[in-house]
Tab-separated table of C-alpha atoms in Angstrom:
chain	number	residue	atom	x	y	z
A	1	MET	CA	10.452	49.360	12.105
A	2	SER	CA	12.585	49.865	9.602
A	3	VAL	CA	16.379	48.824	9.839
A	4	HIS	CA	18.985	51.090	8.256
A	5	GLN	CA	22.477	50.926	7.607
A	6	VAL	CA	24.530	53.365	9.703
A	7	ASN	CA	25.576	55.057	6.514
A	8	CYS	CA	22.181	55.511	4.870
A	9	LYS	CA	21.034	58.753	3.306
A	10	ASN	CA	17.362	58.234	4.727
A	11	LEU	CA	18.323	58.666	8.047
A	12	ALA	CA	18.819	62.446	7.987
A	13	SER	CA	15.088	62.694	7.297
A	14	ILE	CA	13.754	61.158	10.359
A	15	LYS	CA	12.909	63.125	13.157
A	16	ASP	CA	13.893	62.482	17.103
A	17	LEU	CA	16.539	59.959	15.398
A	18	ASP	CA	18.495	59.890	18.740
A	19	LYS	CA	15.416	58.805	20.416
A	20	ARG	CA	14.436	56.219	18.118
A	21	ARG	CA	17.787	54.624	17.187
A	22	ILE	CA	18.439	51.042	18.425
A	23	ALA	CA	21.524	49.318	17.581
A	24	VAL	CA	21.156	45.844	15.825
A	25	GLU	CA	23.546	42.941	14.863
A	26	TRP	CA	23.289	39.603	13.097
A	27	SER	CA	24.946	37.032	13.782
A	28	SER	CA	27.803	36.302	11.229
A	29	ARG	CA	27.676	32.508	11.351
A	30	SER	CA	24.772	30.265	10.716
A	31	LYS	CA	24.360	27.501	12.778
A	32	ARG	CA	24.919	23.888	11.141
A	33	VAL	CA	22.716	20.838	11.733
A	34	TYR	CA	24.607	17.274	12.409
A	35	SER	CA	23.406	13.932	13.141
A	36	PHE	CA	24.999	11.190	14.952
A	37	LYS	CA	24.480	7.683	16.476
A	38	ILE	CA	25.704	6.473	19.850
A	39	LEU	CA	25.817	2.804	20.697
A	40	CYS	CA	26.323	1.995	24.459
A	41	HIS	CA	25.432	-0.074	27.264
A	42	ASP	CA	22.552	1.227	29.293
A	43	ARG	CA	22.569	2.717	32.873
A	44	SER	CA	21.066	5.234	35.236
A	45	GLY	CA	22.364	9.070	34.399
A	46	LEU	CA	23.465	7.856	30.775
A	47	LEU	CA	20.998	10.041	28.963
A	48	MET	CA	21.815	12.827	31.436
A	49	ASP	CA	25.726	12.594	30.642
A	50	ILE	CA	25.254	12.434	27.001
A	51	SER	CA	22.579	15.728	27.256
A	52	THR	CA	25.221	17.651	29.307
A	53	ALA	CA	28.009	16.950	26.881
A	54	ILE	CA	25.961	18.106	24.293
A	55	ALA	CA	24.713	21.641	26.067
A	56	ASN	CA	28.588	22.048	27.395
A	57	ALA	CA	29.194	22.469	23.532
A	58	ASN	CA	26.830	24.835	22.818
A	59	ALA	CA	24.665	22.544	20.937
A	60	ASN	CA	21.151	22.478	20.478
A	61	VAL	CA	19.224	18.968	20.177
A	62	LEU	CA	16.829	19.194	17.411
A	63	ASP	CA	15.867	15.468	17.824
A	64	MET	CA	16.924	12.206	19.449
A	65	SER	CA	15.559	8.754	19.650
A	66	LEU	CA	16.708	6.028	22.029
A	67	HIS	CA	16.064	2.235	22.194
A	68	VAL	CA	16.860	-0.372	24.690
A	69	ASP	CA	17.530	-3.961	23.374
A	70	GLU	CA	17.057	-6.632	25.558
A	71	LYS	CA	20.597	-7.137	25.848
A	72	GLY	CA	20.878	-3.734	27.814
A	73	MET	CA	22.277	-2.006	24.549
A	74	VAL	CA	21.295	1.398	23.872
A	75	ASN	CA	21.356	2.512	20.121
A	76	SER	CA	20.567	6.455	19.974
A	77	SER	CA	20.526	8.746	17.302
A	78	PHE	CA	20.819	12.778	17.696
A	79	LYS	CA	20.234	15.477	15.335
A	80	VAL	CA	22.006	18.796	16.600
A	81	GLN	CA	22.433	22.248	15.838
A	82	MET	CA	25.689	24.090	16.269
A	83	ALA	CA	28.283	26.351	15.182
A	84	ASP	CA	30.578	24.036	12.983
A	85	GLU	CA	32.318	20.967	12.295
A	86	LYS	CA	35.042	21.647	14.896
A	87	GLN	CA	32.903	22.354	17.715
A	88	LEU	CA	30.842	18.901	16.546
A	89	ASN	CA	34.219	17.183	16.878
A	90	LEU	CA	35.143	18.683	20.341
A	91	MET	CA	31.313	17.465	21.354
A	92	LEU	CA	31.657	14.189	20.060
A	93	GLU	CA	35.257	13.532	21.769
A	94	SER	CA	33.322	14.676	24.794
A	95	VAL	CA	31.073	12.006	24.453
A	96	LYS	CA	33.300	9.296	23.754
A	97	SER	CA	34.733	9.859	26.944
A	98	ILE	CA	31.525	9.178	28.901
A	99	LYS	CA	31.447	5.731	30.501
A	100	ASP	CA	29.773	2.989	28.744
A	101	ILE	CA	29.719	4.578	25.498
A	102	ILE	CA	30.902	2.237	22.770
A	103	SER	CA	30.504	3.921	19.576
A	104	ILE	CA	29.535	6.859	17.817
A	105	ASN	CA	28.697	7.259	14.140
A	106	TYR	CA	29.161	10.619	12.615
A	107	ALA	CA	26.722	10.579	9.774
């Protein structure tokens, strides 16, 4: 398979061009990777709430780790892929509004 620009002069020599033509496009925006840490109180459903906020921001989780200490505090780190820093900030605001979140540090 070969991809040609619409104005490529080689298209004129291709037999059955109309039957073989497929429209293609590339995203003009590449996604970026961001890391952040969350400190919060442990509770049932916490990970689901955080994951939902991330998913609602159209972000993809690339890496995640959670540790609950003996006092019930959760130290977590996330690496996500998303369009831009504006989208990241909206997602972080959404996560901050979740019950039991104490702090978020964007690295």
